[in-house]
Amino acid sequence: MKYRILLIFFLFGCADISSNKNKSSYFSKGFAYIYNVDDFDKKITQKKFKNEELLIGHNKIKPGTLLKIINPENKKEITLKVKKKTKYPEFYNVLITKSVSLYLELDEKIPFVEVQEIKKNKSFIADRAKTFKEEKKVLVKAPVDNVKILDISNNESFPNPKIKKFLIIVGEFYSKESAIMLKERLFTEMTNFNQKDVSIKKKNTHSYQLLLGPYSTINSLKNSYIVLKNFGFEDLNIKIYE
């Protein structure tokens, strides 16, 4: 069965869908794609970026749009204009240069970020002018090609970092019954998922999340994410499992 029937149900069942004609600001949680100098030649991206500059790209949002990129791990954030609209692997929700990754102090193996569209106003523009010089200092203090090598030959013991786990937010619903209906459809029309991997979480009286996971590896998360996207789900979000 094609996804059209499921999509109709999904549109009427989700809590965040309204009849308001005003388009809401873009917001998503997921992973940033950190640009590599070979990406253009390998046709991974459509556009070239300078890794020594603080730049971002997006595959849906038009150039010039202001996006705030947040590292929820340390609360560091940066607001930049989308430099170019470009293709990159669909699993990721924004493209950033290496300099942005350094500025936010992201774990490049698990570059989890929040992305929020910012509407322009005079106070923001004034504040942006003040912080721009501070952002430029990052490039001096932490150049892209400056890699520190740790000497572990003295056999010192290092604490094992806590393994992060992630959940895919399949959808948010006004009623639990709607979430249950979509959960049952997933099992009926998609054989990729185990029932124990799908759960429903109550956020408040009229808000329920249908979740997939948790995943302890990026590859397993990516596989399920791509399956859902290919089936027809759009704007999937990812959250840290707690």
mmCIF file with all atom_site columns, C-alpha atoms in Angstrom, residues 49-216:
data_model
loop_
_atom_site.group_PDB
_atom_site.id
_atom_site.type_symbol
_atom_site.label_atom_id
_atom_site.label_alt_id
_atom_site.label_comp_id
_atom_site.label_asym_id
_atom_site.label_entity_id
_atom_site.label_seq_id
_atom_site.pdbx_PDB_ins_code
_atom_site.Cartn_x
_atom_site.Cartn_y
_atom_site.Cartn_z
_atom_site.occupancy
_atom_site.B_iso_or_equiv
_atom_site.pdbx_formal_charge
_atom_site.auth_seq_id
_atom_site.auth_comp_id
_atom_site.auth_asym_id
_atom_site.auth_atom_id
_atom_site.pdbx_PDB_model_num
ATOM 1   C CA . PHE A 1 49  ? 32.371 25.730 1.097  1.00 0.00 ? 49  PHE A CA 1
ATOM 2   C CA . LYS A 1 50  ? 35.465 27.165 2.768  1.00 0.00 ? 50  LYS A CA 1
ATOM 3   C CA . ASN A 1 51  ? 36.128 25.141 5.899  1.00 0.00 ? 51  ASN A CA 1
ATOM 4   C CA . GLU A 1 52  ? 38.178 27.952 7.436  1.00 0.00 ? 52  GLU A CA 1
ATOM 5   C CA . GLU A 1 53  ? 35.061 30.170 7.506  1.00 0.00 ? 53  GLU A CA 1
ATOM 6   C CA . LEU A 1 54  ? 31.941 30.008 9.680  1.00 0.00 ? 54  LEU A CA 1
ATOM 7   C CA . LEU A 1 55  ? 29.445 28.842 7.049  1.00 0.00 ? 55  LEU A CA 1
ATOM 8   C CA . ILE A 1 56  ? 26.265 26.775 6.868  1.00 0.00 ? 56  ILE A CA 1
ATOM 9   C CA . GLY A 1 57  ? 24.204 25.322 4.035  1.00 0.00 ? 57  GLY A CA 1
ATOM 10  C CA . HIS A 1 58  ? 20.780 23.723 3.821  1.00 0.00 ? 58  HIS A CA 1
ATOM 11  C CA . ASN A 1 59  ? 18.962 21.491 1.355  1.00 0.00 ? 59  ASN A CA 1
ATOM 12  C CA . LYS A 1 60  ? 15.529 23.119 1.788  1.00 0.00 ? 60  LYS A CA 1
ATOM 13  C CA . ILE A 1 61  ? 15.949 26.579 3.266  1.00 0.00 ? 61  ILE A CA 1
ATOM 14  C CA . LYS A 1 62  ? 16.822 29.450 0.935  1.00 0.00 ? 62  LYS A CA 1
ATOM 15  C CA . PRO A 1 63  ? 20.129 31.357 1.180  1.00 0.00 ? 63  PRO A CA 1
ATOM 16  C CA . GLY A 1 64  ? 20.070 34.387 3.456  1.00 0.00 ? 64  GLY A CA 1
ATOM 17  C CA . THR A 1 65  ? 17.812 32.766 6.054  1.00 0.00 ? 65  THR A CA 1
ATOM 18  C CA . LEU A 1 66  ? 19.129 33.087 9.603  1.00 0.00 ? 66  LEU A CA 1
ATOM 19  C CA . LEU A 1 67  ? 19.566 29.808 11.452 1.00 0.00 ? 67  LEU A CA 1
ATOM 20  C CA . LYS A 1 68  ? 20.661 29.334 15.047 1.00 0.00 ? 68  LYS A CA 1
ATOM 21  C CA . ILE A 1 69  ? 22.743 26.165 15.507 1.00 0.00 ? 69  ILE A CA 1
ATOM 22  C CA . ILE A 1 70  ? 22.859 24.902 19.103 1.00 0.00 ? 70  ILE A CA 1
ATOM 23  C CA . ASN A 1 71  ? 25.008 22.249 20.720 1.00 0.00 ? 71  ASN A CA 1
ATOM 24  C CA . PRO A 1 72  ? 22.638 20.969 23.454 1.00 0.00 ? 72  PRO A CA 1
ATOM 25  C CA . GLU A 1 73  ? 25.538 19.235 25.197 1.00 0.00 ? 73  GLU A CA 1
ATOM 26  C CA . ASN A 1 74  ? 27.279 22.463 26.242 1.00 0.00 ? 74  ASN A CA 1
ATOM 27  C CA . LYS A 1 75  ? 24.602 25.051 25.283 1.00 0.00 ? 75  LYS A CA 1
ATOM 28  C CA . LYS A 1 76  ? 26.988 26.800 22.882 1.00 0.00 ? 76  LYS A CA 1
ATOM 29  C CA . GLU A 1 77  ? 25.220 28.360 19.923 1.00 0.00 ? 77  GLU A CA 1
ATOM 30  C CA . ILE A 1 78  ? 25.873 30.372 16.802 1.00 0.00 ? 78  ILE A CA 1
ATOM 31  C CA . THR A 1 79  ? 23.533 32.217 14.429 1.00 0.00 ? 79  THR A CA 1
ATOM 32  C CA . LEU A 1 80  ? 24.509 32.381 10.769 1.00 0.00 ? 80  LEU A CA 1
ATOM 33  C CA . LYS A 1 81  ? 22.894 33.042 7.416  1.00 0.00 ? 81  LYS A CA 1
ATOM 34  C CA . VAL A 1 82  ? 22.418 30.081 5.107  1.00 0.00 ? 82  VAL A CA 1
ATOM 35  C CA . LYS A 1 83  ? 25.238 30.628 2.631  1.00 0.00 ? 83  LYS A CA 1
ATOM 36  C CA . LYS A 1 84  ? 24.102 28.220 -0.075 1.00 0.00 ? 84  LYS A CA 1
ATOM 37  C CA . LYS A 1 85  ? 21.269 25.840 -0.811 1.00 0.00 ? 85  LYS A CA 1
ATOM 38  C CA . THR A 1 86  ? 22.921 22.499 -1.497 1.00 0.00 ? 86  THR A CA 1
ATOM 39  C CA . LYS A 1 87  ? 22.467 18.765 -1.500 1.00 0.00 ? 87  LYS A CA 1
ATOM 40  C CA . TYR A 1 88  ? 24.032 16.666 1.263  1.00 0.00 ? 88  TYR A CA 1
ATOM 41  C CA . PRO A 1 89  ? 23.184 13.235 2.724  1.00 0.00 ? 89  PRO A CA 1
ATOM 42  C CA . GLU A 1 90  ? 19.474 13.290 3.617  1.00 0.00 ? 90  GLU A CA 1
ATOM 43  C CA . PHE A 1 91  ? 19.999 11.901 7.115  1.00 0.00 ? 91  PHE A CA 1
ATOM 44  C CA . TYR A 1 92  ? 21.481 15.226 8.278  1.00 0.00 ? 92  TYR A CA 1
ATOM 45  C CA . ASN A 1 93  ? 19.482 18.377 9.048  1.00 0.00 ? 93  ASN A CA 1
ATOM 46  C CA . VAL A 1 94  ? 22.107 21.028 8.241  1.00 0.00 ? 94  VAL A CA 1
ATOM 47  C CA . LEU A 1 95  ? 25.528 21.349 6.620  1.00 0.00 ? 95  LEU A CA 1
ATOM 48  C CA . ILE A 1 96  ? 28.219 23.142 8.623  1.00 0.00 ? 96  ILE A CA 1
ATOM 49  C CA . THR A 1 97  ? 31.876 23.849 8.003  1.00 0.00 ? 97  THR A CA 1
ATOM 50  C CA . LYS A 1 98  ? 34.626 22.496 10.224 1.00 0.00 ? 98  LYS A CA 1
ATOM 51  C CA . SER A 1 99  ? 35.008 25.959 11.760 1.00 0.00 ? 99  SER A CA 1
ATOM 52  C CA . VAL A 1 100 ? 31.391 25.926 12.965 1.00 0.00 ? 100 VAL A CA 1
ATOM 53  C CA . SER A 1 101 ? 31.954 22.488 14.465 1.00 0.00 ? 101 SER A CA 1
ATOM 54  C CA . LEU A 1 102 ? 35.005 23.798 16.325 1.00 0.00 ? 102 LEU A CA 1
ATOM 55  C CA . TYR A 1 103 ? 33.154 26.877 17.537 1.00 0.00 ? 103 TYR A CA 1
ATOM 56  C CA . LEU A 1 104 ? 30.320 24.761 18.957 1.00 0.00 ? 104 LEU A CA 1
ATOM 57  C CA . GLU A 1 105 ? 32.787 22.169 20.298 1.00 0.00 ? 105 GLU A CA 1
ATOM 58  C CA . LEU A 1 106 ? 30.815 19.352 18.693 1.00 0.00 ? 106 LEU A CA 1
ATOM 59  C CA . ASP A 1 107 ? 31.726 15.708 19.007 1.00 0.00 ? 107 ASP A CA 1
ATOM 60  C CA . GLU A 1 108 ? 32.456 15.094 15.318 1.00 0.00 ? 108 GLU A CA 1
ATOM 61  C CA . LYS A 1 109 ? 31.553 11.407 15.661 1.00 0.00 ? 109 LYS A CA 1
ATOM 62  C CA . ILE A 1 110 ? 28.123 12.344 17.033 1.00 0.00 ? 110 ILE A CA 1
ATOM 63  C CA . PRO A 1 111 ? 27.478 15.953 15.904 1.00 0.00 ? 111 PRO A CA 1
ATOM 64  C CA . PHE A 1 112 ? 24.007 16.303 17.451 1.00 0.00 ? 112 PHE A CA 1
ATOM 65  C CA . VAL A 1 113 ? 22.515 19.791 17.095 1.00 0.00 ? 113 VAL A CA 1
ATOM 66  C CA . GLU A 1 114 ? 19.326 21.798 17.282 1.00 0.00 ? 114 GLU A CA 1
ATOM 67  C CA . VAL A 1 115 ? 18.514 24.060 14.332 1.00 0.00 ? 115 VAL A CA 1
ATOM 68  C CA . GLN A 1 116 ? 16.154 27.010 14.697 1.00 0.00 ? 116 GLN A CA 1
ATOM 69  C CA . GLU A 1 117 ? 15.146 29.657 12.161 1.00 0.00 ? 117 GLU A CA 1
ATOM 70  C CA . ILE A 1 118 ? 15.510 33.226 13.419 1.00 0.00 ? 118 ILE A CA 1
ATOM 71  C CA . LYS A 1 119 ? 13.343 36.056 12.150 1.00 0.00 ? 119 LYS A CA 1
ATOM 72  C CA . LYS A 1 120 ? 15.280 39.266 11.477 1.00 0.00 ? 120 LYS A CA 1
ATOM 73  C CA . ASN A 1 121 ? 14.759 42.361 13.609 1.00 0.00 ? 121 ASN A CA 1
ATOM 74  C CA . LYS A 1 122 ? 16.757 45.460 14.477 1.00 0.00 ? 122 LYS A CA 1
ATOM 75  C CA . SER A 1 123 ? 17.794 44.290 17.949 1.00 0.00 ? 123 SER A CA 1
ATOM 76  C CA . PHE A 1 124 ? 19.078 41.010 16.541 1.00 0.00 ? 124 PHE A CA 1
ATOM 77  C CA . ILE A 1 125 ? 21.101 42.768 13.844 1.00 0.00 ? 125 ILE A CA 1
ATOM 78  C CA . ALA A 1 126 ? 22.739 45.018 16.468 1.00 0.00 ? 126 ALA A CA 1
ATOM 79  C CA . ASP A 1 127 ? 23.527 42.057 18.719 1.00 0.00 ? 127 ASP A CA 1
ATOM 80  C CA . ARG A 1 128 ? 24.834 40.091 15.739 1.00 0.00 ? 128 ARG A CA 1
ATOM 81  C CA . ALA A 1 129 ? 27.297 42.877 14.923 1.00 0.00 ? 129 ALA A CA 1
ATOM 82  C CA . LYS A 1 130 ? 28.651 42.734 18.479 1.00 0.00 ? 130 LYS A CA 1
ATOM 83  C CA . THR A 1 131 ? 29.222 38.995 18.469 1.00 0.00 ? 131 THR A CA 1
ATOM 84  C CA . PHE A 1 132 ? 30.671 38.672 14.975 1.00 0.00 ? 132 PHE A CA 1
ATOM 85  C CA . LYS A 1 133 ? 34.174 39.669 16.096 1.00 0.00 ? 133 LYS A CA 1
ATOM 86  C CA . GLU A 1 134 ? 34.045 37.085 18.886 1.00 0.00 ? 134 GLU A CA 1
ATOM 87  C CA . GLU A 1 135 ? 33.120 34.361 16.407 1.00 0.00 ? 135 GLU A CA 1
ATOM 88  C CA . LYS A 1 136 ? 36.001 35.316 14.131 1.00 0.00 ? 136 LYS A CA 1
ATOM 89  C CA . LYS A 1 137 ? 38.444 34.812 17.021 1.00 0.00 ? 137 LYS A CA 1
ATOM 90  C CA . VAL A 1 138 ? 37.685 31.086 16.936 1.00 0.00 ? 138 VAL A CA 1
ATOM 91  C CA . LEU A 1 139 ? 39.477 30.778 13.616 1.00 0.00 ? 139 LEU A CA 1
ATOM 92  C CA . VAL A 1 140 ? 42.622 32.239 15.144 1.00 0.00 ? 140 VAL A CA 1
ATOM 93  C CA . LYS A 1 141 ? 42.522 30.230 18.343 1.00 0.00 ? 141 LYS A CA 1
ATOM 94  C CA . ALA A 1 142 ? 41.506 26.913 16.805 1.00 0.00 ? 142 ALA A CA 1
ATOM 95  C CA . PRO A 1 143 ? 42.559 26.585 13.141 1.00 0.00 ? 143 PRO A CA 1
ATOM 96  C CA . VAL A 1 144 ? 40.999 23.720 11.215 1.00 0.00 ? 144 VAL A CA 1
ATOM 97  C CA . ASP A 1 145 ? 44.273 21.925 10.587 1.00 0.00 ? 145 ASP A CA 1
ATOM 98  C CA . ASN A 1 146 ? 45.417 22.115 14.226 1.00 0.00 ? 146 ASN A CA 1
ATOM 99  C CA . VAL A 1 147 ? 44.988 18.584 15.600 1.00 0.00 ? 147 VAL A CA 1
ATOM 100 C CA . LYS A 1 148 ? 46.245 17.667 19.057 1.00 0.00 ? 148 LYS A CA 1
ATOM 101 C CA . ILE A 1 149 ? 47.815 14.225 19.544 1.00 0.00 ? 149 ILE A CA 1
ATOM 102 C CA . LEU A 1 150 ? 47.505 12.751 23.032 1.00 0.00 ? 150 LEU A CA 1
ATOM 103 C CA . ASP A 1 151 ? 50.369 10.699 24.432 1.00 0.00 ? 151 ASP A CA 1
ATOM 104 C CA . ILE A 1 152 ? 48.829 7.637  26.110 1.00 0.00 ? 152 ILE A CA 1
ATOM 105 C CA . SER A 1 153 ? 52.049 5.639  26.354 1.00 0.00 ? 153 SER A CA 1
ATOM 106 C CA . ASN A 1 154 ? 52.169 6.133  30.122 1.00 0.00 ? 154 ASN A CA 1
ATOM 107 C CA . ASN A 1 155 ? 49.190 3.775  30.476 1.00 0.00 ? 155 ASN A CA 1
ATOM 108 C CA . GLU A 1 156 ? 47.059 6.280  32.344 1.00 0.00 ? 156 GLU A CA 1
ATOM 109 C CA . SER A 1 157 ? 43.464 5.205  32.707 1.00 0.00 ? 157 SER A CA 1
ATOM 110 C CA . PHE A 1 158 ? 40.781 7.365  31.127 1.00 0.00 ? 158 PHE A CA 1
ATOM 111 C CA . PRO A 1 159 ? 37.099 7.227  32.108 1.00 0.00 ? 159 PRO A CA 1
ATOM 112 C CA . ASN A 1 160 ? 34.868 5.691  29.454 1.00 0.00 ? 160 ASN A CA 1
ATOM 113 C CA . PRO A 1 161 ? 32.513 8.335  28.059 1.00 0.00 ? 161 PRO A CA 1
ATOM 114 C CA . LYS A 1 162 ? 28.822 7.698  28.572 1.00 0.00 ? 162 LYS A CA 1
ATOM 115 C CA . ILE A 1 163 ? 27.362 6.177  25.419 1.00 0.00 ? 163 ILE A CA 1
ATOM 116 C CA . LYS A 1 164 ? 24.634 8.414  24.006 1.00 0.00 ? 164 LYS A CA 1
ATOM 117 C CA . LYS A 1 165 ? 21.434 6.848  22.772 1.00 0.00 ? 165 LYS A CA 1
ATOM 118 C CA . PHE A 1 166 ? 18.934 8.463  20.440 1.00 0.00 ? 166 PHE A CA 1
ATOM 119 C CA . LEU A 1 167 ? 15.247 8.233  19.563 1.00 0.00 ? 167 LEU A CA 1
ATOM 120 C CA . ILE A 1 168 ? 13.472 9.084  16.302 1.00 0.00 ? 168 ILE A CA 1
ATOM 121 C CA . ILE A 1 169 ? 10.328 11.172 16.815 1.00 0.00 ? 169 ILE A CA 1
ATOM 122 C CA . VAL A 1 170 ? 8.002  9.690  14.192 1.00 0.00 ? 170 VAL A CA 1
ATOM 123 C CA . GLY A 1 171 ? 5.194  12.098 15.039 1.00 0.00 ? 171 GLY A CA 1
ATOM 124 C CA . GLU A 1 172 ? 3.386  14.137 17.702 1.00 0.00 ? 172 GLU A CA 1
ATOM 125 C CA . PHE A 1 173 ? -0.337 13.701 18.282 1.00 0.00 ? 173 PHE A CA 1
ATOM 126 C CA . TYR A 1 174 ? -3.220 15.372 20.096 1.00 0.00 ? 174 TYR A CA 1
ATOM 127 C CA . SER A 1 175 ? -4.627 12.067 21.331 1.00 0.00 ? 175 SER A CA 1
ATOM 128 C CA . LYS A 1 176 ? -3.091 8.769  22.388 1.00 0.00 ? 176 LYS A CA 1
ATOM 129 C CA . GLU A 1 177 ? -5.568 6.919  20.143 1.00 0.00 ? 177 GLU A CA 1
ATOM 130 C CA . SER A 1 178 ? -4.103 8.637  17.047 1.00 0.00 ? 178 SER A CA 1
ATOM 131 C CA . ALA A 1 179 ? -0.575 7.651  18.078 1.00 0.00 ? 179 ALA A CA 1
ATOM 132 C CA . ILE A 1 180 ? -1.702 4.051  18.623 1.00 0.00 ? 180 ILE A CA 1
ATOM 133 C CA . MET A 1 181 ? -3.359 3.944  15.181 1.00 0.00 ? 181 MET A CA 1
ATOM 134 C CA . LEU A 1 182 ? -0.170 5.058  13.444 1.00 0.00 ? 182 LEU A CA 1
ATOM 135 C CA . LYS A 1 183 ? 1.883  2.624  15.529 1.00 0.00 ? 183 LYS A CA 1
ATOM 136 C CA . GLU A 1 184 ? -0.335 -0.245 14.342 1.00 0.00 ? 184 GLU A CA 1
ATOM 137 C CA . ARG A 1 185 ? -0.045 0.919  10.740 1.00 0.00 ? 185 ARG A CA 1
ATOM 138 C CA . LEU A 1 186 ? 3.745  0.878  11.002 1.00 0.00 ? 186 LEU A CA 1
ATOM 139 C CA . PHE A 1 187 ? 3.658  -2.803 11.912 1.00 0.00 ? 187 PHE A CA 1
ATOM 140 C CA . THR A 1 188 ? 1.046  -3.575 9.237  1.00 0.00 ? 188 THR A CA 1
ATOM 141 C CA . GLU A 1 189 ? 2.751  -1.835 6.322  1.00 0.00 ? 189 GLU A CA 1
ATOM 142 C CA . MET A 1 190 ? 6.411  -1.886 7.357  1.00 0.00 ? 190 MET A CA 1
ATOM 143 C CA . THR A 1 191 ? 8.176  -5.064 8.425  1.00 0.00 ? 191 THR A CA 1
ATOM 144 C CA . ASN A 1 192 ? 11.479 -3.372 9.306  1.00 0.00 ? 192 ASN A CA 1
ATOM 145 C CA . PHE A 1 193 ? 10.652 -2.575 12.910 1.00 0.00 ? 193 PHE A CA 1
ATOM 146 C CA . ASN A 1 194 ? 10.255 -4.661 16.022 1.00 0.00 ? 194 ASN A CA 1
ATOM 147 C CA . GLN A 1 195 ? 7.307  -3.832 18.285 1.00 0.00 ? 195 GLN A CA 1
ATOM 148 C CA . LYS A 1 196 ? 9.597  -3.411 21.284 1.00 0.00 ? 196 LYS A CA 1
ATOM 149 C CA . ASP A 1 197 ? 11.436 -0.613 19.438 1.00 0.00 ? 197 ASP A CA 1
ATOM 150 C CA . VAL A 1 198 ? 8.294  1.521  19.043 1.00 0.00 ? 198 VAL A CA 1
ATOM 151 C CA . SER A 1 199 ? 6.850  3.395  22.016 1.00 0.00 ? 199 SER A CA 1
ATOM 152 C CA . ILE A 1 200 ? 4.396  6.173  22.843 1.00 0.00 ? 200 ILE A CA 1
ATOM 153 C CA . LYS A 1 201 ? 5.351  8.894  25.332 1.00 0.00 ? 201 LYS A CA 1
ATOM 154 C CA . LYS A 1 202 ? 2.906  11.276 26.962 1.00 0.00 ? 202 LYS A CA 1
ATOM 155 C CA . LYS A 1 203 ? 4.238  14.848 27.111 1.00 0.00 ? 203 LYS A CA 1
ATOM 156 C CA . ASN A 1 204 ? 1.113  16.455 28.578 1.00 0.00 ? 204 ASN A CA 1
ATOM 157 C CA . THR A 1 205 ? -2.687 16.091 28.505 1.00 0.00 ? 205 THR A CA 1
ATOM 158 C CA . HIS A 1 206 ? -3.007 16.532 24.749 1.00 0.00 ? 206 HIS A CA 1
ATOM 159 C CA . SER A 1 207 ? 0.450  15.745 23.389 1.00 0.00 ? 207 SER A CA 1
ATOM 160 C CA . TYR A 1 208 ? 1.781  12.265 22.655 1.00 0.00 ? 208 TYR A CA 1
ATOM 161 C CA . GLN A 1 209 ? 4.973  11.298 20.824 1.00 0.00 ? 209 GLN A CA 1
ATOM 162 C CA . LEU A 1 210 ? 5.402  8.150  18.748 1.00 0.00 ? 210 LEU A CA 1
ATOM 163 C CA . LEU A 1 211 ? 9.055  7.154  19.178 1.00 0.00 ? 211 LEU A CA 1
ATOM 164 C CA . LEU A 1 212 ? 11.397 4.675  17.528 1.00 0.00 ? 212 LEU A CA 1
ATOM 165 C CA . GLY A 1 213 ? 14.472 3.397  19.348 1.00 0.00 ? 213 GLY A CA 1
ATOM 166 C CA . PRO A 1 214 ? 16.582 3.869  21.366 1.00 0.00 ? 214 PRO A CA 1
ATOM 167 C CA . TYR A 1 215 ? 19.636 3.509  19.117 1.00 0.00 ? 215 TYR A CA 1
ATOM 168 C CA . SER A 1 216 ? 23.150 3.271  20.488 1.00 0.00 ? 216 SER A CA 1
#
